[in-house]
Amino acid sequence: MDTGSTAWMLASTALVCLMVPGLALFYGGMVAAKSVLNMIMMTFGAVALVGCIWVLYGFSASFGDSIGGAGILGDVSEYFGLSGVMKDDPKAVIPLSVFAAFQALFAALTAALICGAISDRIKFGAWMAFTGIWVTLVYLPVAHWVFAFDGKGVVGGWIVNKLGAIDFAGGTAVHINSGAAALAVILVLGKRIGWQKEGGQERPHNLPLVMLGAGLLWFGWFGFNGGSALTSSNAASVVVLNTFTATCSAMLGWLLVEKLRDGHSTSLGAASGAIAGLVAITPSCGAVSPVGALVLGAIGGAVCALAVGLKYKFGYDDSLDVVGIHLVGGVTGTLLVGILGTADAPNGVAGLLYGGGLSLLGKQAVGAFAVLAYSFCVTWLIAKVLDKTMGLRVRPEVEQEGVDVHLHAESAYDLTHSPTTAPTPEPAAAG
């Protein structure tokens, strides 16, 4: 047992856990004041529910021995209830328990990412039901495809082992998966009332909150990507360096697009650009050089800045640009591994620009679009069934008056309470 790597994984798990409030604040600041608590509740609610599912059967379905050796789904009974993960295996580099905790947060955050696309208009109960079903039918199989490596007498997922695609920390399983799912739910749920009409577009109510959330996500992402090395090593160090540099260049890339397109650069653009860079570098952080990370980040930031405008062209109401950032950024970063990958990086694979030919790019494309297609189709079916049975959407008056008060009986800000005025002291008696 490597105590240094174990300490790194424990720290990485804590860093990733900080991404939960980071995501809640990032999303919460971008919605109207009447919806911020609901957005935070959907984020935390998804994490709580997925955490319970992960203990019961989620970890086993993702990392158990592949059923029938097909590379599609892990054996649910192998680690059911996380049985066996507390045993001390002297041959393991890190304890299985810390790996299970680390990956639990990946599953939880992937599900939580989806809620940003459907703010202001979905029932909280319907969201929770959707989350539980979606994680079971979509995330767990995809996580097995991408994250479960073959071992001694153990068969893992088909994308990472049979196809040989590179996804260091979840560009496909996390970002393409959640982005494609978000698009599917949007199409079933429909647009917000008044969207794209004059005066109908809700503006972010608290941009400092957005920036704070983006900063927390950036901080936590070092654990998200760096922890995926699973060891305290040179590989983890390179990954952390690439994660930082790509985020910096992505922010600049987004701001440049804003300046050229709109005539100004915004704080919302800076925060969004940072997240776009983090998304794009997630699959490629172990495959590119620091200069490659700069190039990849700049491309990712610029492409995502342009992609968020597609919702107006095609008419899908992606409230907080989950499709434009996570789906597009995930596909961009995954494909660029096949172009910018270098054999000198921890993954040890060469892309097109480093003499590797088109083979790796083809593998990356197959992996990316297989996850995209599976996630979109199954998610659409889940959302459609839930909409026909329990109903997904709140009533129009609830949407217009605010989901915080109607769904949670709370409001984030007390804007009507008058402070108590101290009584005027009696004048001193004469004499």
C-alpha positions as a Markdown table, in Angstrom:
| # | Residue | x | y | z |
|---|---|---|---|---|
| 1 | Met | 0.0 | 0.0 | 0.0 |
| 2 | Asp | 1.4 | 3.4 | -1.1 |
| 3 | Thr | 0.7 | 5.8 | 1.7 |
| 4 | Gly | 1.6 | 8.8 | -0.3 |
| 5 | Ser | -0.8 | 7.9 | -3.1 |
| 6 | Thr | -3.5 | 7.1 | -0.6 |
| 7 | Ala | -3.1 | 10.5 | 1.0 |
| 8 | Trp | -3.3 | 12.1 | -2.5 |
| 9 | Met | -6.5 | 10.2 | -3.2 |
| 10 | Leu | -8.0 | 11.2 | 0.1 |
| 11 | Ala | -7.2 | 14.8 | -0.6 |
| 12 | Ser | -8.4 | 14.6 | -4.2 |
| 13 | Thr | -11.7 | 13.2 | -3.0 |
| 14 | Ala | -12.1 | 16.1 | -0.7 |
| 15 | Leu | -11.3 | 18.5 | -3.6 |
| 16 | Val | -13.9 | 16.9 | -5.8 |
| 17 | Cys | -16.4 | 17.2 | -3.0 |
| 18 | Leu | -15.9 | 20.9 | -2.9 |
| 19 | Met | -17.1 | 21.0 | -6.5 |
| 20 | Val | -20.6 | 20.2 | -5.2 |
| 21 | Pro | -21.1 | 23.7 | -3.6 |
| 22 | Gly | -19.0 | 25.1 | -6.4 |
| 23 | Leu | -21.5 | 23.8 | -9.0 |
| 24 | Ala | -24.5 | 24.9 | -6.9 |
| 25 | Leu | -23.2 | 28.5 | -6.6 |
| 26 | Phe | -22.1 | 28.6 | -10.2 |
| 27 | Tyr | -25.6 | 27.5 | -11.4 |
| 28 | Gly | -27.4 | 29.4 | -8.7 |
| 29 | Gly | -25.9 | 32.8 | -9.5 |
| 30 | Met | -26.9 | 32.4 | -13.2 |
| 31 | Val | -30.6 | 32.0 | -12.5 |
| 32 | Ala | -33.2 | 34.5 | -11.3 |
| 33 | Ala | -33.4 | 35.3 | -7.6 |
| 34 | Lys | -36.7 | 33.5 | -7.4 |
| 35 | Ser | -35.1 | 30.2 | -8.6 |
| 36 | Val | -31.7 | 30.1 | -6.9 |
| 37 | Leu | -32.6 | 27.8 | -4.0 |
| 38 | Asn | -34.3 | 25.3 | -6.4 |
| 39 | Met | -31.1 | 25.2 | -8.5 |
| 40 | Ile | -29.0 | 24.6 | -5.3 |
| 41 | Met | -31.5 | 22.0 | -4.1 |
| 42 | Met | -31.4 | 20.1 | -7.4 |
| 43 | Thr | -27.6 | 20.0 | -7.3 |
| 44 | Phe | -27.4 | 18.8 | -3.7 |
| 45 | Gly | -30.4 | 16.5 | -4.1 |
| 46 | Ala | -28.8 | 14.7 | -7.0 |
| 47 | Val | -25.6 | 14.2 | -5.1 |
| 48 | Ala | -27.4 | 12.8 | -2.1 |
| 49 | Leu | -29.5 | 10.3 | -4.2 |
| 50 | Val | -26.6 | 9.2 | -6.4 |
| 51 | Gly | -24.4 | 8.7 | -3.3 |
| 52 | Cys | -26.9 | 6.2 | -1.9 |
| 53 | Ile | -27.3 | 4.4 | -5.2 |
| 54 | Trp | -23.5 | 4.2 | -5.5 |
| 55 | Val | -23.2 | 2.3 | -2.3 |
| 56 | Leu | -26.0 | -0.2 | -3.1 |
| 57 | Tyr | -25.2 | -1.1 | -6.7 |
| 58 | Gly | -23.6 | 1.8 | -8.5 |
| 59 | Phe | -19.9 | 1.0 | -7.8 |
| 60 | Ser | -20.4 | -2.7 | -8.6 |
| 61 | Ala | -22.2 | -1.9 | -11.9 |
| 62 | Ser | -19.4 | 0.5 | -12.9 |
| 63 | Phe | -16.3 | -1.4 | -11.7 |
| 64 | Gly | -17.4 | -5.0 | -11.2 |
| 65 | Asp | -16.2 | -7.8 | -13.6 |
| 66 | Ser | -18.0 | -7.2 | -16.9 |
| 67 | Ile | -21.1 | -9.4 | -17.3 |
| 68 | Gly | -20.4 | -12.1 | -19.8 |
| 69 | Gly | -17.1 | -10.4 | -20.7 |
| 70 | Ala | -19.0 | -8.1 | -23.0 |
| 71 | Gly | -17.6 | -4.8 | -21.6 |
| 72 | Ile | -21.1 | -3.3 | -21.3 |
| 73 | Leu | -22.0 | -3.5 | -17.5 |
| 74 | Gly | -20.3 | -4.6 | -14.4 |
| 75 | Asp | -21.6 | -7.5 | -12.2 |
| 76 | Val | -24.0 | -5.8 | -9.8 |
| 77 | Ser | -23.7 | -8.5 | -7.2 |
| 78 | Glu | -19.9 | -8.3 | -7.0 |
| 79 | Tyr | -19.7 | -5.3 | -4.7 |
| 80 | Phe | -23.4 | -5.0 | -3.8 |
| 81 | Gly | -23.6 | -2.7 | -0.8 |
| 82 | Leu | -19.9 | -2.1 | -1.2 |
| 83 | Ser | -19.2 | -5.5 | 0.2 |
| 84 | Gly | -15.5 | -6.3 | 0.2 |
| 85 | Val | -14.2 | -2.7 | -0.2 |
| 86 | Met | -13.1 | -2.4 | 3.5 |
| 87 | Lys | -10.6 | -5.3 | 3.2 |
| 88 | Asp | -7.0 | -4.3 | 3.4 |
| 89 | Asp | -5.3 | -5.6 | 0.2 |
| 90 | Pro | -1.5 | -5.4 | 0.7 |
| 91 | Lys | -1.0 | -5.8 | -3.1 |
| 92 | Ala | -3.1 | -2.7 | -3.9 |
| 93 | Val | -1.5 | 0.8 | -4.4 |
| 94 | Ile | -4.5 | 2.5 | -2.8 |
| 95 | Pro | -7.4 | 1.2 | -0.8 |
| 96 | Leu | -10.5 | 0.3 | -2.8 |
| 97 | Ser | -12.6 | 2.3 | -0.3 |
| 98 | Val | -11.0 | 5.6 | -1.3 |
| 99 | Phe | -11.4 | 4.8 | -5.0 |
| 100 | Ala | -15.1 | 4.0 | -4.4 |
| 101 | Ala | -15.6 | 7.4 | -2.6 |
| 102 | Phe | -13.7 | 9.2 | -5.3 |
| 103 | Gln | -15.7 | 7.7 | -8.1 |
| 104 | Ala | -19.0 | 8.2 | -6.2 |
| 105 | Leu | -18.5 | 12.0 | -6.6 |
| 106 | Phe | -17.9 | 11.6 | -10.3 |
| 107 | Ala | -21.3 | 9.9 | -10.7 |
| 108 | Ala | -23.0 | 12.4 | -8.5 |
| 109 | Leu | -21.6 | 15.5 | -10.2 |
| 110 | Thr | -22.3 | 14.1 | -13.7 |
| 111 | Ala | -26.0 | 13.8 | -12.8 |
| 112 | Ala | -26.0 | 17.2 | -11.1 |
| 113 | Leu | -24.6 | 18.9 | -14.3 |
| 114 | Ile | -27.8 | 18.1 | -16.2 |
| 115 | Cys | -30.0 | 20.3 | -13.9 |
| 116 | Gly | -28.4 | 23.5 | -15.2 |
| 117 | Ala | -30.1 | 23.0 | -18.6 |
| 118 | Ile | -33.7 | 22.8 | -17.2 |
| 119 | Ser | -33.9 | 25.5 | -14.5 |
| 120 | Asp | -37.1 | 27.2 | -13.5 |
| 121 | Arg | -39.5 | 24.7 | -14.9 |
| 122 | Ile | -39.1 | 21.1 | -13.6 |
| 123 | Lys | -40.8 | 19.6 | -10.5 |
| 124 | Phe | -38.3 | 18.7 | -7.8 |
| 125 | Gly | -39.8 | 15.3 | -7.3 |
| 126 | Ala | -39.7 | 14.6 | -11.0 |
| 127 | Trp | -36.0 | 15.7 | -11.0 |
| 128 | Met | -35.1 | 13.3 | -8.3 |
| 129 | Ala | -37.0 | 10.4 | -10.0 |
| 130 | Phe | -35.2 | 11.2 | -13.2 |
| 131 | Thr | -31.8 | 11.4 | -11.5 |
| 132 | Gly | -32.2 | 7.9 | -10.0 |
| 133 | Ile | -33.3 | 6.3 | -13.2 |
| 134 | Trp | -30.8 | 8.1 | -15.3 |
| 135 | Val | -27.8 | 7.2 | -13.2 |
| 136 | Thr | -28.9 | 3.6 | -13.2 |
| 137 | Leu | -29.6 | 3.2 | -16.9 |
| 138 | Val | -27.1 | 5.7 | -18.4 |
| 139 | Tyr | -24.3 | 6.7 | -16.2 |
| 140 | Leu | -23.4 | 3.3 | -14.7 |
| 141 | Pro | -23.0 | 1.5 | -18.1 |
| 142 | Val | -21.1 | 4.4 | -19.6 |
| 143 | Ala | -18.8 | 4.6 | -16.6 |
| 144 | His | -18.1 | 0.9 | -17.0 |
| 145 | Trp | -17.3 | 1.4 | -20.7 |
| 146 | Val | -14.9 | 4.3 | -20.0 |
| 147 | Phe | -13.4 | 3.8 | -16.6 |
| 148 | Ala | -13.2 | 0.0 | -15.9 |
| 149 | Phe | -9.8 | -1.3 | -17.0 |
| 150 | Asp | -9.2 | -5.0 | -17.5 |
| 151 | Gly | -7.3 | -6.6 | -14.7 |
| 152 | Lys | -6.1 | -10.1 | -13.6 |
| 153 | Gly | -9.1 | -12.3 | -14.4 |
| 154 | Val | -11.3 | -9.2 | -14.6 |
| 155 | Val | -12.9 | -7.8 | -17.8 |
| 156 | Gly | -13.6 | -4.1 | -18.0 |
| 157 | Gly | -15.4 | -1.7 | -20.4 |
| 158 | Trp | -15.2 | -1.8 | -24.2 |
| 159 | Ile | -14.3 | 1.8 | -24.9 |
| 160 | Val | -11.2 | 1.8 | -22.7 |
| 161 | Asn | -10.0 | -1.7 | -23.4 |
| 162 | Lys | -11.3 | -3.0 | -26.7 |
| 163 | Leu | -11.5 | 0.3 | -28.6 |
| 164 | Gly | -8.5 | 1.8 | -26.8 |
| 165 | Ala | -9.8 | 5.4 | -26.7 |
| 166 | Ile | -8.2 | 7.9 | -24.3 |
| 167 | Asp | -10.3 | 9.6 | -21.6 |
| 168 | Phe | -8.2 | 10.4 | -18.6 |
| 169 | Ala | -10.9 | 11.8 | -16.3 |
| 170 | Gly | -14.3 | 11.7 | -18.0 |
| 171 | Gly | -14.7 | 13.8 | -21.1 |
| 172 | Thr | -17.0 | 11.1 | -22.4 |
| 173 | Ala | -18.4 | 9.5 | -19.3 |
| 174 | Val | -19.0 | 12.9 | -17.5 |
| 175 | His | -19.3 | 15.8 | -19.9 |
| 176 | Ile | -20.5 | 14.3 | -23.2 |
| 177 | Asn | -22.8 | 12.1 | -21.2 |
| 178 | Ser | -24.4 | 14.9 | -19.2 |
| 179 | Gly | -24.5 | 17.3 | -22.1 |
| 180 | Ala | -26.3 | 14.8 | -24.4 |
| 181 | Ala | -28.7 | 14.0 | -21.6 |
| 182 | Ala | -29.4 | 17.7 | -21.0 |
| 183 | Leu | -30.3 | 18.1 | -24.7 |
| 184 | Ala | -32.7 | 15.2 | -24.6 |
| 185 | Val | -34.5 | 16.4 | -21.4 |
| 186 | Ile | -34.7 | 19.9 | -22.8 |
| 187 | Leu | -36.5 | 18.6 | -25.9 |
| 188 | Val | -39.0 | 16.7 | -23.8 |
| 189 | Leu | -39.5 | 19.5 | -21.2 |
| 190 | Gly | -39.9 | 22.4 | -23.6 |
| 191 | Lys | -38.9 | 26.0 | -23.3 |
| 192 | Arg | -39.4 | 28.4 | -20.4 |
| 193 | Ile | -42.4 | 30.7 | -20.6 |
| 194 | Gly | -41.4 | 33.9 | -22.5 |
| 195 | Trp | -38.0 | 32.5 | -23.6 |
| 196 | Gln | -36.6 | 34.5 | -26.6 |
| 197 | Lys | -39.3 | 37.1 | -26.2 |
| 198 | Glu | -38.7 | 40.7 | -25.2 |
| 199 | Gly | -38.5 | 40.9 | -21.5 |
| 200 | Gly | -38.9 | 37.1 | -21.1 |
| 201 | Gln | -35.2 | 36.2 | -20.7 |
| 202 | Glu | -34.2 | 35.9 | -17.1 |
| 203 | Arg | -30.8 | 37.4 | -16.4 |
| 204 | Pro | -28.2 | 36.1 | -13.9 |
| 205 | His | -29.2 | 37.5 | -10.5 |
| 206 | Asn | -25.7 | 37.4 | -8.9 |
| 207 | Leu | -22.6 | 37.4 | -11.0 |
| 208 | Pro | -20.2 | 37.4 | -8.0 |
| 209 | Leu | -21.8 | 34.1 | -7.0 |
| 210 | Val | -21.1 | 32.8 | -10.4 |
| 211 | Met | -17.5 | 33.8 | -10.2 |
| 212 | Leu | -17.1 | 32.3 | -6.8 |
| 213 | Gly | -18.7 | 29.0 | -8.0 |
| 214 | Ala | -16.3 | 28.9 | -11.0 |
| 215 | Gly | -13.3 | 29.4 | -8.7 |
| 216 | Leu | -14.4 | 26.6 | -6.4 |
| 217 | Leu | -14.9 | 24.3 | -9.4 |
| 218 | Trp | -11.5 | 25.2 | -10.8 |
| 219 | Phe | -9.9 | 24.4 | -7.4 |
| 220 | Gly | -11.8 | 21.1 | -7.1 |
| 221 | Trp | -11.0 | 20.1 | -10.7 |
| 222 | Phe | -7.4 | 19.6 | -9.7 |
| 223 | Gly | -8.6 | 16.7 | -7.6 |
| 224 | Phe | -11.0 | 15.6 | -10.3 |
| 225 | Asn | -8.3 | 15.4 | -13.0 |
| 226 | Gly | -5.2 | 14.9 | -10.8 |
| 227 | Gly | -6.9 | 12.3 | -8.7 |
| 228 | Ser | -7.7 | 10.3 | -11.8 |
| 229 | Ala | -4.0 | 9.4 | -12.0 |
| 230 | Leu | -4.7 | 7.3 | -8.8 |
| 231 | Thr | -1.1 | 7.8 | -7.6 |
| 232 | Ser | 1.0 | 10.6 | -6.2 |
| 233 | Ser | 3.3 | 10.7 | -9.2 |
| 234 | Asn | 4.7 | 12.6 | -12.1 |
| 235 | Ala | 1.5 | 11.7 | -14.1 |
| 236 | Ala | -0.6 | 13.5 | -11.5 |
| 237 | Ser | 1.7 | 16.5 | -11.6 |
| 238 | Val | 1.6 | 16.8 | -15.4 |
| 239 | Val | -2.2 | 16.5 | -15.3 |
| 240 | Val | -2.5 | 19.3 | -12.7 |
| 241 | Leu | -0.2 | 21.5 | -14.7 |
| 242 | Asn | -2.2 | 20.9 | -17.9 |
| 243 | Thr | -5.5 | 21.5 | -16.1 |
| 244 | Phe | -4.3 | 24.9 | -15.0 |
| 245 | Thr | -2.9 | 26.0 | -18.3 |
| 246 | Ala | -5.8 | 24.9 | -20.4 |
| 247 | Thr | -8.2 | 26.8 | -18.1 |
| 248 | Cys | -6.2 | 30.0 | -18.4 |
| 249 | Ser | -6.1 | 29.9 | -22.2 |
| 250 | Ala | -9.8 | 28.9 | -22.5 |
| 251 | Met | -10.8 | 31.9 | -20.5 |
| 252 | Leu | -8.9 | 34.1 | -22.8 |
| 253 | Gly | -10.3 | 32.4 | -25.9 |
| 254 | Trp | -13.9 | 32.9 | -24.7 |
| 255 | Leu | -13.3 | 36.5 | -23.8 |
| 256 | Leu | -11.7 | 37.2 | -27.2 |
| 257 | Val | -14.8 | 35.7 | -29.0 |
| 258 | Glu | -17.0 | 37.9 | -26.8 |
| 259 | Lys | -15.0 | 41.0 | -27.6 |
| 260 | Leu | -15.0 | 40.4 | -31.4 |
| 261 | Arg | -18.7 | 39.3 | -31.5 |
| 262 | Asp | -20.3 | 41.6 | -28.9 |
| 263 | Gly | -17.8 | 44.4 | -28.4 |
| 264 | His | -17.2 | 43.6 | -24.7 |
| 265 | Ser | -15.8 | 40.9 | -22.4 |
| 266 | Thr | -17.9 | 39.9 | -19.4 |
| 267 | Ser | -17.4 | 38.3 | -16.0 |
| 268 | Leu | -20.0 | 35.7 | -17.0 |
| 269 | Gly | -17.9 | 35.0 | -20.1 |
| 270 | Ala | -14.7 | 34.6 | -18.0 |
| 271 | Ala | -16.4 | 32.1 | -15.6 |
| 272 | Ser | -17.9 | 30.2 | -18.5 |
| 273 | Gly | -14.6 | 30.2 | -20.4 |
| 274 | Ala | -12.9 | 28.7 | -17.4 |
| 275 | Ile | -15.4 | 25.9 | -17.1 |
| 276 | Ala | -15.2 | 25.3 | -20.9 |
| 277 | Gly | -11.4 | 24.9 | -20.5 |
| 278 | Leu | -11.8 | 22.5 | -17.6 |
| 279 | Val | -14.3 | 20.4 | -19.6 |
| 280 | Ala | -12.1 | 20.3 | -22.7 |
| 281 | Ile | -8.9 | 19.3 | -20.8 |
| 282 | Thr | -10.6 | 16.6 | -18.7 |
| 283 | Pro | -10.2 | 13.8 | -21.3 |
| 284 | Ser | -6.9 | 15.0 | -22.6 |
| 285 | Cys | -5.0 | 16.2 | -19.5 |
| 286 | Gly | -2.8 | 13.1 | -19.5 |
| 287 | Ala | -2.2 | 13.0 | -23.3 |
| 288 | Val | -1.0 | 16.5 | -24.2 |
| 289 | Ser | 2.0 | 18.7 | -23.4 |
| 290 | Pro | 1.7 | 22.0 | -21.5 |
| 291 | Val | 1.8 | 23.9 | -24.9 |
| 292 | Gly | -0.7 | 21.4 | -26.2 |
| 293 | Ala | -2.9 | 22.2 | -23.2 |
| 294 | Leu | -2.7 | 25.9 | -24.0 |
| 295 | Val | -3.8 | 25.3 | -27.6 |
| 296 | Leu | -6.5 | 22.9 | -26.6 |
| 297 | Gly | -7.9 | 25.3 | -24.0 |
| 298 | Ala | -7.9 | 28.2 | -26.4 |
| 299 | Ile | -9.8 | 26.2 | -29.0 |
| 300 | Gly | -12.2 | 24.8 | -26.4 |
| 301 | Gly | -13.0 | 28.2 | -25.0 |
| 302 | Ala | -13.6 | 29.8 | -28.4 |
| 303 | Val | -15.6 | 26.9 | -29.7 |
| 304 | Cys | -17.8 | 26.7 | -26.6 |
| 305 | Ala | -18.3 | 30.5 | -26.7 |
| 306 | Leu | -19.6 | 30.2 | -30.3 |
| 307 | Ala | -21.6 | 27.0 | -29.5 |
| 308 | Val | -23.8 | 28.6 | -26.7 |
| 309 | Gly | -25.4 | 30.7 | -29.4 |
| 310 | Leu | -26.7 | 27.6 | -31.2 |
| 311 | Lys | -29.7 | 27.4 | -28.9 |
| 312 | Tyr | -31.1 | 30.6 | -30.3 |
| 313 | Lys | -30.6 | 29.4 | -33.8 |
| 314 | Phe | -32.2 | 26.0 | -33.3 |
| 315 | Gly | -34.7 | 26.9 | -30.6 |
| 316 | Tyr | -33.8 | 24.7 | -27.7 |
| 317 | Asp | -33.9 | 26.3 | -24.2 |
| 318 | Asp | -30.6 | 25.3 | -22.6 |
| 319 | Ser | -30.9 | 27.6 | -19.6 |
| 320 | Leu | -27.3 | 27.6 | -18.4 |
| 321 | Asp | -25.5 | 26.3 | -21.5 |
| 322 | Val | -24.9 | 22.8 | -20.4 |
| 323 | Val | -25.1 | 21.6 | -24.0 |
| 324 | Gly | -22.9 | 24.4 | -25.3 |
| 325 | Ile | -20.2 | 23.9 | -22.7 |
| 326 | His | -20.3 | 20.3 | -21.5 |
| 327 | Leu | -21.4 | 18.5 | -24.7 |
| 328 | Val | -19.4 | 20.6 | -27.1 |
| 329 | Gly | -16.4 | 21.1 | -24.8 |
| 330 | Gly | -16.4 | 17.3 | -24.1 |
| 331 | Val | -16.4 | 16.4 | -27.7 |
| 332 | Thr | -13.8 | 19.0 | -28.6 |
| 333 | Gly | -11.4 | 17.9 | -25.9 |
| 334 | Thr | -11.9 | 14.2 | -26.6 |
| 335 | Leu | -11.3 | 14.6 | -30.4 |
| 336 | Leu | -8.3 | 16.9 | -29.9 |
| 337 | Val | -6.5 | 14.0 | -28.1 |
| 338 | Gly | -6.3 | 12.4 | -31.5 |
| 339 | Ile | -4.6 | 15.5 | -32.9 |
| 340 | Leu | -2.5 | 17.0 | -30.0 |
| 341 | Gly | -1.6 | 13.9 | -28.1 |
| 342 | Thr | 2.1 | 13.3 | -27.6 |
| 343 | Ala | 3.9 | 10.1 | -26.6 |
| 344 | Asp | 5.9 | 12.2 | -24.0 |
| 345 | Ala | 2.8 | 12.8 | -21.9 |
| 346 | Pro | 1.6 | 10.3 | -19.2 |
| 347 | Asn | -0.8 | 8.5 | -21.6 |
| 348 | Gly | 2.1 | 7.8 | -24.0 |
| 349 | Val | 0.0 | 8.1 | -27.2 |
| 350 | Ala | 0.8 | 10.2 | -30.3 |
| 351 | Gly | -1.8 | 12.1 | -32.2 |
| 352 | Leu | -1.9 | 13.3 | -35.7 |
| 353 | Leu | 0.5 | 16.3 | -35.2 |
| 354 | Tyr | 3.1 | 14.0 | -33.5 |
| 355 | Gly | 3.3 | 11.3 | -36.1 |
| 356 | Gly | 0.5 | 9.1 | -34.8 |
| 357 | Gly | -1.6 | 9.2 | -37.9 |
| 358 | Leu | -5.4 | 9.1 | -37.9 |
| 359 | Ser | -5.9 | 5.9 | -35.9 |
| 360 | Leu | -6.2 | 7.6 | -32.5 |
| 361 | Leu | -8.5 | 10.3 | -33.8 |
| 362 | Gly | -10.8 | 7.6 | -35.2 |
| 363 | Lys | -10.9 | 5.8 | -31.8 |
| 364 | Gln | -11.6 | 9.1 | -30.0 |
| 365 | Ala | -14.5 | 9.8 | -32.4 |
| 366 | Val | -16.1 | 6.4 | -32.0 |
| 367 | Gly | -15.9 | 6.6 | -28.2 |
| 368 | Ala | -17.3 | 10.2 | -28.1 |
| 369 | Phe | -20.2 | 9.6 | -30.5 |
| 370 | Ala | -21.1 | 6.2 | -29.0 |
| 371 | Val | -21.6 | 7.8 | -25.6 |
| 372 | Leu | -23.4 | 10.8 | -27.1 |
| 373 | Ala | -25.9 | 8.6 | -29.0 |
| 374 | Tyr | -26.5 | 6.2 | -26.2 |
| 375 | Ser | -27.0 | 9.0 | -23.6 |
| 376 | Phe | -29.3 | 11.1 | -25.8 |
| 377 | Cys | -31.5 | 8.2 | -26.9 |
| 378 | Val | -31.9 | 6.5 | -23.5 |
| 379 | Thr | -32.4 | 9.9 | -21.7 |
| 380 | Trp | -35.1 | 10.9 | -24.1 |
| 381 | Leu | -37.0 | 7.7 | -23.4 |
| 382 | Ile | -36.6 | 8.2 | -19.6 |
| 383 | Ala | -37.8 | 11.8 | -19.8 |
| 384 | Lys | -40.7 | 10.9 | -22.1 |
| 385 | Val | -42.0 | 8.1 | -19.8 |
| 386 | Leu | -41.7 | 10.3 | -16.7 |
| 387 | Asp | -43.5 | 13.1 | -18.5 |
| 388 | Lys | -46.4 | 10.8 | -19.5 |
| 389 | Thr | -46.7 | 9.3 | -16.0 |
| 390 | Met | -45.8 | 11.7 | -13.2 |
| 391 | Gly | -45.3 | 14.8 | -15.3 |
| 392 | Leu | -42.1 | 16.7 | -15.4 |
| 393 | Arg | -43.1 | 20.4 | -15.7 |
| 394 | Val | -44.4 | 22.7 | -13.0 |
| 395 | Arg | -47.7 | 24.7 | -13.6 |
| 396 | Pro | -47.3 | 27.9 | -15.5 |
| 397 | Glu | -48.1 | 30.1 | -12.5 |
| 398 | Val | -45.4 | 28.3 | -10.5 |
| 399 | Glu | -42.9 | 29.0 | -13.2 |
| 400 | Gln | -43.8 | 32.6 | -13.4 |
| 401 | Glu | -44.0 | 33.3 | -9.7 |
| 402 | Gly | -40.9 | 31.4 | -8.8 |
| 403 | Val | -40.1 | 27.7 | -8.1 |
| 404 | Asp | -38.4 | 28.5 | -4.8 |
| 405 | Val | -41.5 | 29.6 | -2.9 |
| 406 | His | -43.8 | 27.1 | -4.5 |
| 407 | Leu | -41.6 | 24.0 | -4.4 |
| 408 | His | -39.5 | 24.6 | -1.3 |
| 409 | Ala | -41.6 | 27.2 | 0.7 |
| 410 | Glu | -38.5 | 29.4 | 0.9 |
| 411 | Ser | -36.8 | 32.4 | -0.7 |
| 412 | Ala | -33.1 | 33.0 | -0.9 |
| 413 | Tyr | -33.3 | 36.7 | 0.0 |
| 414 | Asp | -35.6 | 38.5 | 2.3 |
| 415 | Leu | -36.4 | 41.6 | 0.2 |
| 416 | Thr | -39.5 | 42.7 | 2.1 |
| 417 | His | -38.6 | 42.5 | 5.7 |
| 418 | Ser | -38.1 | 45.9 | 7.4 |
| 419 | Pro | -35.5 | 46.1 | 10.1 |
| 420 | Thr | -36.8 | 46.8 | 13.6 |
| 421 | Thr | -36.4 | 50.4 | 14.6 |
| 422 | Ala | -35.1 | 51.1 | 18.0 |
| 423 | Pro | -37.7 | 53.0 | 20.1 |
| 424 | Thr | -36.9 | 56.7 | 20.6 |
| 425 | Pro | -35.7 | 57.3 | 24.1 |
| 426 | Glu | -38.0 | 59.3 | 26.4 |
| 427 | Pro | -36.7 | 62.9 | 27.0 |
| 428 | Ala | -35.0 | 63.4 | 30.3 |
| 429 | Ala | -37.2 | 64.8 | 33.0 |
| 430 | Ala | -36.7 | 68.5 | 33.7 |
| 431 | Gly | -34.7 | 69.2 | 36.8 |
